[in-house]
PDB file of C-alpha atoms in Angstrom:
ATOM      1  CA  MET Z   1     121.070  95.472  91.098  1.00 62.00           C
ATOM      2  CA  CYS Z   2     122.514  98.977  91.212  1.00 79.00           C
ATOM      3  CA  ILE Z   3     122.927 100.950  94.427  1.00 88.00           C
ATOM      4  CA  GLY Z   4     123.216 104.720  94.484  1.00 94.00           C
ATOM      5  CA  ILE Z   5     125.333 106.263  97.220  1.00 97.00           C
ATOM      6  CA  PRO Z   6     124.481 109.705  98.635  1.00 98.00           C
ATOM      7  CA  MET Z   7     127.441 112.088  98.820  1.00 98.00           C
ATOM      8  CA  ARG Z   8     127.913 115.798  99.608  1.00 98.00           C
ATOM      9  CA  ALA Z   9     129.719 118.058  97.141  1.00 98.00           C
ATOM     10  CA  VAL Z  10     132.765 119.760  98.648  1.00 98.00           C
ATOM     11  CA  ALA Z  11     134.509 121.544  95.766  1.00 97.00           C
ATOM     12  CA  GLY Z  12     134.944 121.242  92.047  1.00 95.00           C
ATOM     13  CA  ASN Z  13     134.196 122.733  88.670  1.00 95.00           C
ATOM     14  CA  GLU Z  14     131.371 122.466  86.151  1.00 94.00           C
ATOM     15  CA  PHE Z  15     132.349 118.923  85.103  1.00 97.00           C
ATOM     16  CA  VAL Z  16     133.777 117.180  88.189  1.00 97.00           C
ATOM     17  CA  VAL Z  17     133.169 117.670  91.886  1.00 98.00           C
ATOM     18  CA  HIS Z  18     134.941 116.271  94.927  1.00 98.00           C
ATOM     19  CA  CYS Z  19     132.325 114.657  97.158  1.00 98.00           C
ATOM     20  CA  GLU Z  20     132.502 113.488 100.761  1.00 97.00           C
ATOM     21  CA  ARG Z  21     130.811 110.547 102.470  1.00 96.00           C
ATOM     22  CA  HIS Z  22     131.812 109.404 105.964  1.00 94.00           C
ATOM     23  CA  GLY Z  23     135.138 111.264 105.725  1.00 95.00           C
ATOM     24  CA  ARG Z  24     136.140 109.786 102.374  1.00 97.00           C
ATOM     25  CA  ILE Z  25     136.568 112.055  99.327  1.00 97.00           C
ATOM     26  CA  SER Z  26     135.790 110.861  95.780  1.00 97.00           C
ATOM     27  CA  SER Z  27     135.836 112.598  92.385  1.00 98.00           C
ATOM     28  CA  ILE Z  28     132.370 112.515  90.821  1.00 98.00           C
ATOM     29  CA  SER Z  29     131.369 113.419  87.255  1.00 98.00           C
ATOM     30  CA  LEU Z  30     128.613 116.024  86.919  1.00 98.00           C
ATOM     31  CA  MET Z  31     127.868 115.314  83.243  1.00 97.00           C
ATOM     32  CA  LEU Z  32     124.354 113.960  84.007  1.00 97.00           C
ATOM     33  CA  VAL Z  33     123.233 116.635  86.495  1.00 97.00           C
ATOM     34  CA  GLY Z  34     125.170 119.763  85.545  1.00 97.00           C
ATOM     35  CA  PRO Z  35     127.288 122.007  87.778  1.00 97.00           C
ATOM     36  CA  GLN Z  36     126.455 121.886  91.499  1.00 97.00           C
ATOM     37  CA  PRO Z  37     127.607 124.175  94.316  1.00 97.00           C
ATOM     38  CA  PRO Z  38     129.429 122.929  97.423  1.00 97.00           C
ATOM     39  CA  GLY Z  39     127.049 121.511 100.013  1.00 97.00           C
ATOM     40  CA  THR Z  40     124.744 119.900  97.436  1.00 98.00           C
ATOM     41  CA  TYR Z  41     123.800 116.277  98.093  1.00 98.00           C
ATOM     42  CA  LEU Z  42     124.104 113.975  95.087  1.00 98.00           C
ATOM     43  CA  LEU Z  43     123.051 110.412  94.454  1.00 98.00           C
ATOM     44  CA  THR Z  44     126.119 108.796  92.882  1.00 98.00           C
ATOM     45  CA  HIS Z  45     126.743 105.570  91.022  1.00 97.00           C
ATOM     46  CA  LEU Z  46     130.040 104.346  89.556  1.00 96.00           C
ATOM     47  CA  GLY Z  47     131.701 107.762  89.765  1.00 97.00           C
ATOM     48  CA  SER Z  48     128.818 109.787  88.307  1.00 98.00           C
ATOM     49  CA  ALA Z  49     126.176 111.957  89.938  1.00 98.00           C
ATOM     50  CA  ILE Z  50     122.823 110.658  88.738  1.00 97.00           C
ATOM     51  CA  ARG Z  51     120.455 112.887  90.726  1.00 97.00           C
ATOM     52  CA  VAL Z  52     120.447 115.895  93.054  1.00 98.00           C
ATOM     53  CA  LEU Z  53     119.049 115.107  96.530  1.00 98.00           C
ATOM     54  CA  ASP Z  54     117.787 117.223  99.392  1.00 97.00           C
ATOM     55  CA  ALA Z  55     119.365 116.640 102.827  1.00 96.00           C
ATOM     56  CA  ASP Z  56     116.419 114.598 104.146  1.00 94.00           C
ATOM     57  CA  GLU Z  57     116.420 112.229 101.175  1.00 95.00           C
ATOM     58  CA  ALA Z  58     120.212 111.805 101.384  1.00 96.00           C
ATOM     59  CA  ARG Z  59     119.900 110.970 105.102  1.00 93.00           C
ATOM     60  CA  ALA Z  60     117.090 108.451 104.451  1.00 91.00           C
ATOM     61  CA  ILE Z  61     119.154 106.655 101.784  1.00 93.00           C
ATOM     62  CA  ASP Z  62     122.231 106.678 104.021  1.00 93.00           C
ATOM     63  CA  ASN Z  63     120.168 105.233 106.890  1.00 91.00           C
ATOM     64  CA  ALA Z  64     118.768 102.511 104.621  1.00 90.00           C
ATOM     65  CA  LEU Z  65     122.282 101.515 103.521  1.00 92.00           C
ATOM     66  CA  ALA Z  66     123.447 101.456 107.152  1.00 92.00           C
ATOM     67  CA  GLY Z  67     120.355  99.405 108.076  1.00 91.00           C
ATOM     68  CA  LEU Z  68     121.166  96.809 105.439  1.00 89.00           C
ATOM     69  CA  ALA Z  69     124.719  96.530 106.768  1.00 90.00           C
ATOM     70  CA  GLU Z  70     123.398  96.116 110.328  1.00 91.00           C
ATOM     71  CA  ALA Z  71     120.913  93.428 109.214  1.00 88.00           C
ATOM     72  CA  VAL Z  72     123.658  91.490 107.422  1.00 90.00           C
ATOM     73  CA  GLU Z  73     125.712  91.557 110.643  1.00 91.00           C
ATOM     74  CA  GLY Z  74     122.715  90.380 112.702  1.00 91.00           C
ATOM     75  CA  ARG Z  75     122.401  93.620 114.669  1.00 89.00           C
ATOM     76  CA  ALA Z  76     119.299  95.722 115.380  1.00 88.00           C
ATOM     77  CA  PHE Z  77     118.367  97.941 112.446  1.00 83.00           C
ATOM     78  CA  ASP Z  78     114.784  99.115 113.130  1.00 83.00           C
ATOM     79  CA  ALA Z  79     115.854 102.628 114.185  1.00 84.00           C
ATOM     80  CA  LEU Z  80     117.469 103.175 110.774  1.00 83.00           C
ATOM     81  CA  PHE Z  81     114.143 102.478 109.033  1.00 80.00           C
ATOM     82  CA  ALA Z  82     111.992 104.676 111.288  1.00 77.00           C
ATOM     83  CA  ASP Z  83     110.344 106.278 108.258  1.00 74.00           C
ATOM     84  CA  LEU Z  84     108.987 102.840 107.281  1.00 76.00           C
ATOM     85  CA  THR Z  85     108.315 101.142 110.620  1.00 77.00           C
ATOM     86  CA  SER Z  86     106.303 104.062 112.009  1.00 77.00           C
ATOM     87  CA  ARG Z  87     103.566 103.965 109.317  1.00 82.00           C
ATOM     88  CA  GLU Z  88     101.121 101.576 107.744  1.00 84.00           C
ATOM     89  CA  PRO Z  89     102.095 100.026 104.409  1.00 83.00           C
ATOM     90  CA  GLU Z  90     100.503 101.659 101.364  1.00 85.00           C
ATOM     91  CA  LEU Z  91      99.576 100.096  98.056  1.00 87.00           C
ATOM     92  CA  PRO Z  92     100.773 101.864  94.932  1.00 87.00           C
ATOM     93  CA  PRO Z  93      98.014 103.847  93.186  1.00 88.00           C
ATOM     94  CA  HIS Z  94      97.534 101.310  90.383  1.00 90.00           C
ATOM     95  CA  LEU Z  95      96.682  98.552  92.915  1.00 89.00           C
ATOM     96  CA  ARG Z  96      94.195 100.528  95.022  1.00 87.00           C
ATOM     97  CA  SER Z  97      90.483  99.794  94.642  1.00 82.00           C
ATOM     98  CA  GLU Z  98      89.059 103.268  95.183  1.00 69.00           C
TER      99      GLU Z  98
END
Protein backbone atom coordinates (compact mmCIF):
# COMPACT_ATOMS: atom_id res chain seq x y z
CA MET A 1 0.00 0.00 0.00
CA CYS A 2 1.29 3.46 -0.89
CA ILE A 3 0.67 6.52 1.27
CA GLY A 4 0.87 10.04 -0.09
CA ILE A 5 2.03 12.76 2.29
CA PRO A 6 0.73 16.33 1.94
CA MET A 7 3.46 18.99 1.97
CA ARG A 8 3.61 22.75 1.33
CA ALA A 9 6.05 24.15 -1.23
CA VAL A 10 8.46 26.68 0.26
CA ALA A 11 10.97 27.49 -2.50
CA GLY A 12 12.52 25.89 -5.52
CA ASN A 13 12.81 25.91 -9.28
CA GLU A 14 10.89 24.35 -12.16
CA PHE A 15 12.20 20.83 -11.41
CA VAL A 16 12.65 20.57 -7.63
CA VAL A 17 10.94 22.31 -4.74
CA HIS A 18 11.72 22.39 -1.04
CA CYS A 19 8.58 21.38 0.84
CA GLU A 20 7.67 21.67 4.51
CA ARG A 21 5.59 19.37 6.70
CA HIS A 22 5.50 19.75 10.50
CA GLY A 23 8.71 21.82 10.46
CA ARG A 24 10.70 19.35 8.38
CA ILE A 25 12.00 20.36 4.93
CA SER A 26 12.36 17.84 2.07
CA SER A 27 13.40 18.19 -1.58
CA ILE A 28 10.58 17.07 -3.87
CA SER A 29 10.70 16.44 -7.63
CA LEU A 30 8.13 18.35 -9.70
CA MET A 31 8.55 16.23 -12.85
CA LEU A 32 4.99 14.80 -12.61
CA VAL A 33 3.13 18.03 -11.78
CA GLY A 34 5.21 20.81 -13.32
CA PRO A 35 6.51 23.99 -11.67
CA GLN A 36 4.59 25.14 -8.58
CA PRO A 37 4.80 28.44 -6.69
CA PRO A 38 5.61 28.70 -2.98
CA GLY A 39 2.58 28.04 -0.80
CA THR A 40 1.19 25.29 -3.06
CA TYR A 41 0.15 22.08 -1.31
CA LEU A 42 1.39 18.89 -2.96
CA LEU A 43 0.63 15.24 -2.40
CA THR A 44 4.06 13.58 -2.30
CA HIS A 45 5.27 10.01 -2.49
CA LEU A 46 8.87 8.78 -2.40
CA GLY A 47 10.34 12.22 -3.10
CA SER A 48 8.00 13.15 -5.97
CA ALA A 49 4.96 15.40 -6.12
CA ILE A 50 2.15 13.31 -7.57
CA ARG A 51 -0.75 15.78 -7.35
CA VAL A 52 -1.51 19.41 -6.50
CA LEU A 53 -3.89 19.79 -3.52
CA ASP A 54 -5.99 22.63 -2.19
CA ALA A 55 -5.52 23.58 1.49
CA ASP A 56 -8.70 21.80 2.64
CA GLU A 57 -7.76 18.52 0.97
CA ALA A 58 -4.20 18.71 2.36
CA ARG A 59 -5.61 19.28 5.86
CA ALA A 60 -8.05 16.35 5.52
CA ILE A 61 -5.25 13.99 4.45
CA ASP A 62 -3.00 15.25 7.24
CA ASN A 63 -5.81 14.71 9.77
CA ALA A 64 -6.41 11.18 8.46
CA LEU A 65 -2.72 10.32 8.85
CA ALA A 66 -2.71 11.77 12.38
CA GLY A 67 -5.90 9.82 13.15
CA LEU A 68 -4.29 6.56 12.08
CA ALA A 69 -1.30 7.27 14.33
CA GLU A 70 -3.64 8.04 17.26
CA ALA A 71 -5.62 4.82 16.66
CA VAL A 72 -2.43 2.74 16.60
CA GLU A 73 -1.46 4.27 19.96
CA GLY A 74 -4.92 3.55 21.41
CA ARG A 75 -5.87 7.22 21.78
CA ALA A 76 -9.07 9.00 20.73
CA PHE A 77 -9.10 9.83 17.02
CA ASP A 78 -12.74 10.68 16.18
CA ALA A 79 -12.10 14.44 16.01
CA LEU A 80 -9.53 13.90 13.25
CA PHE A 81 -12.16 12.17 11.08
CA ALA A 82 -14.93 14.74 11.61
CA ASP A 83 -15.60 14.86 7.87
CA LEU A 84 -16.54 11.16 7.99
CA THR A 85 -18.17 10.75 11.41
CA SER A 86 -20.56 13.68 10.93
CA ARG A 87 -22.35 12.23 7.86
CA GLU A 88 -24.16 9.12 6.75
CA PRO A 89 -22.19 6.59 4.70
CA GLU A 90 -22.81 6.75 0.95
CA LEU A 91 -22.66 3.96 -1.59
CA PRO A 92 -20.60 4.59 -4.70
CA PRO A 93 -22.73 5.39 -7.77
CA HIS A 94 -22.29 1.96 -9.36
CA LEU A 95 -23.83 0.25 -6.29
CA ARG A 96 -26.87 2.51 -5.90
CA SER A 97 -30.28 1.20 -6.96
CA GLU A 98 -31.86 4.41 -8.24
